[in-house]
Coordinates of C-alpha atoms in Angstrom, one line a residue:
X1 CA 51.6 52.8 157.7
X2 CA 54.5 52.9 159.7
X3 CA 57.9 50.9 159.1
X4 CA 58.9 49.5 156.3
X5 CA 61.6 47.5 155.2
X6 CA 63.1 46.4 151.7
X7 CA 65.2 43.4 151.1
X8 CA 67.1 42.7 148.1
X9 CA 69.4 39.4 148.0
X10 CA 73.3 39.8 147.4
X11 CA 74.5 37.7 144.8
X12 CA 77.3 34.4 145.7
X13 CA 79.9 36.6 144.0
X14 CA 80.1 39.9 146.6
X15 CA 83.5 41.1 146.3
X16 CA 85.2 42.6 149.9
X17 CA 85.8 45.8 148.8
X18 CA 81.5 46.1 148.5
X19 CA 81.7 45.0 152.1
X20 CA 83.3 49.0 152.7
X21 CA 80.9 50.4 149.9
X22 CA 77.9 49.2 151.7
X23 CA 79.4 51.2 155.0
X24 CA 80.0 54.0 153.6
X25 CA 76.1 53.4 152.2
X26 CA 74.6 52.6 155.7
X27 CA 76.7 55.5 157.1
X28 CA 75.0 58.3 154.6
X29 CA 71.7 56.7 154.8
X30 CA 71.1 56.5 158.5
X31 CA 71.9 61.1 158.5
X32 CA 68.3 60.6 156.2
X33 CA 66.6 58.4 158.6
X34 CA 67.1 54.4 156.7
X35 CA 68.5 51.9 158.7
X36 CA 70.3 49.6 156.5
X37 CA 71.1 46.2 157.8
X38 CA 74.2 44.3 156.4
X39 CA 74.6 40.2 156.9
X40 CA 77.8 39.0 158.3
X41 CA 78.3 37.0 155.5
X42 CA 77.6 39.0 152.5
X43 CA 78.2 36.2 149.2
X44 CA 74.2 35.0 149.2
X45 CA 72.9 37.3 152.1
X46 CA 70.1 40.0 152.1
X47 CA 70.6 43.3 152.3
X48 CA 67.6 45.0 154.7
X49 CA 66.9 48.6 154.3
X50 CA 64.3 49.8 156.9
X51 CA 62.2 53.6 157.0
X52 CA 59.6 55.3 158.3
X53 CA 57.2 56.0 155.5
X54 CA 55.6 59.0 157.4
X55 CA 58.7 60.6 158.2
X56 CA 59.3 61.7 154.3
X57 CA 56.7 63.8 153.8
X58 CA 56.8 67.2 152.7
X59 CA 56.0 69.0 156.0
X60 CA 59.5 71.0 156.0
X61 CA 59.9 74.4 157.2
X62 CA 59.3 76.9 159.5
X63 CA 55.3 75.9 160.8
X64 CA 52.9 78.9 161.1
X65 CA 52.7 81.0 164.1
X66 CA 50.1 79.7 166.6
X67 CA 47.2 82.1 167.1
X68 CA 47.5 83.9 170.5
X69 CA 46.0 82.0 174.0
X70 CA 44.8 85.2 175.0
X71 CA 42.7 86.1 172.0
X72 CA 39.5 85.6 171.0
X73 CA 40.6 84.1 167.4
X74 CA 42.2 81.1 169.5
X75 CA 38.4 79.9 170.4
X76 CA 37.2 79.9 166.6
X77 CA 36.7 77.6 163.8
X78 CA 38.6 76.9 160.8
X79 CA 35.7 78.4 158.6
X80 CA 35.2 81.1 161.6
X81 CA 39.0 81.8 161.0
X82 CA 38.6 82.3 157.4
X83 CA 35.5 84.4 157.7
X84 CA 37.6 86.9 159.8
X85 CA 40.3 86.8 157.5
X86 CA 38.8 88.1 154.7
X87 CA 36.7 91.0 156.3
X88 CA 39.6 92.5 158.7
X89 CA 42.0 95.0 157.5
X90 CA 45.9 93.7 156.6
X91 CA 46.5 95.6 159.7
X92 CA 44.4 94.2 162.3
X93 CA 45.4 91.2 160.7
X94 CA 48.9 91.4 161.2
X95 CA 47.9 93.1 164.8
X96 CA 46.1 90.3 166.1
X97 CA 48.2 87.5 164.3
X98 CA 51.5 88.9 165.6
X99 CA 52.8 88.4 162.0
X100 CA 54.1 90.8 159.0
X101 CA 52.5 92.2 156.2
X102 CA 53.3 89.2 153.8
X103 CA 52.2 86.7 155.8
X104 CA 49.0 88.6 156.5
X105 CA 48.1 89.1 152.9
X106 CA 49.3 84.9 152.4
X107 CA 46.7 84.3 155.3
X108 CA 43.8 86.1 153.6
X109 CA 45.0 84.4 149.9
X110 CA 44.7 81.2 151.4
X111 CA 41.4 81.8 153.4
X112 CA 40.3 83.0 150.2
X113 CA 41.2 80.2 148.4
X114 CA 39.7 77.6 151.1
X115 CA 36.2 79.9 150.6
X116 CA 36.0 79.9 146.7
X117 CA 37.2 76.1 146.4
X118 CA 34.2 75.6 148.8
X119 CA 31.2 77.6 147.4
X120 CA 32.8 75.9 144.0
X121 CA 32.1 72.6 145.1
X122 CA 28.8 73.3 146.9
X123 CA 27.6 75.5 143.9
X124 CA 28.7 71.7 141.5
X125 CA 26.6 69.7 143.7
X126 CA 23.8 71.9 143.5
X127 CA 23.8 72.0 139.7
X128 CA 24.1 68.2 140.1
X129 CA 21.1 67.9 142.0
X130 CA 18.8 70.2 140.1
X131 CA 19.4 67.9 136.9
X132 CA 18.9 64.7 138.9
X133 CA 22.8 63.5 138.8
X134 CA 23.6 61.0 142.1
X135 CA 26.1 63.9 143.9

């Protein structure tokens, strides 16, 4: 996707003291990442707010904990990963992992989650298939 901008057209009767508003505007929307182009003339000109579209998504936070270089869990699959998950104890878990007790038990919920969403899905097409549905 990348930049985009959005352009709205100022009307021939732009008073001065929206000349200040709209710095006050551009100064408080550049801190959330829009640039916000005003014209030198502003009765009749266009406004030009630009963004990054990708940079407002909801990826905020603290990220996980990257699995240790050293270990043999840093070599395995996604679905490998979850397969360990759900048959280690909490406390190898949290061993291995480097991580507490709550974040072990979120690990294995998740993991869980990812396994019953897919047996779900492979157990609908399946059932699809056996009464001649297009899957």
């Amino acid at each position: 996707m990348g930049r985009c901008a959005i352009r709205i057209l100022l009307s021939d009767e732009t008073e001065a003291s929206t000349a200040e508003d709209l710095q006050v505007l551009k100064k408080d929307l550049s801190a959330m990442g829009v640039r916000l182009t005003i014209p030198d003339s502003l009765p009749g000109g266009t406004l030009v707010f630009e963004y990054d579209d990708e940079a407002h998504t909801r990826n905020a936070g603290r990220k996980k904990k990257a699995v240790p270089a050293n270990s043999d869990l840093s070599e395995m699959t996604s679905e490998e990963m979850d397969e360990w998950l759900l048959a280690t104890p909490i406390a190898d878990i949290q061993e291995e992992l480097d991580v507490g007790r709550a974040t072990a038990y979120r690990r294995v919920s998740e993991a869980r989650s990812r396994v019953e969403y897919a047996v779900v899905s492979l157990a609908d097409n399946d059932s699809a298939q056996e009464e001649g549905e297009p899957v």
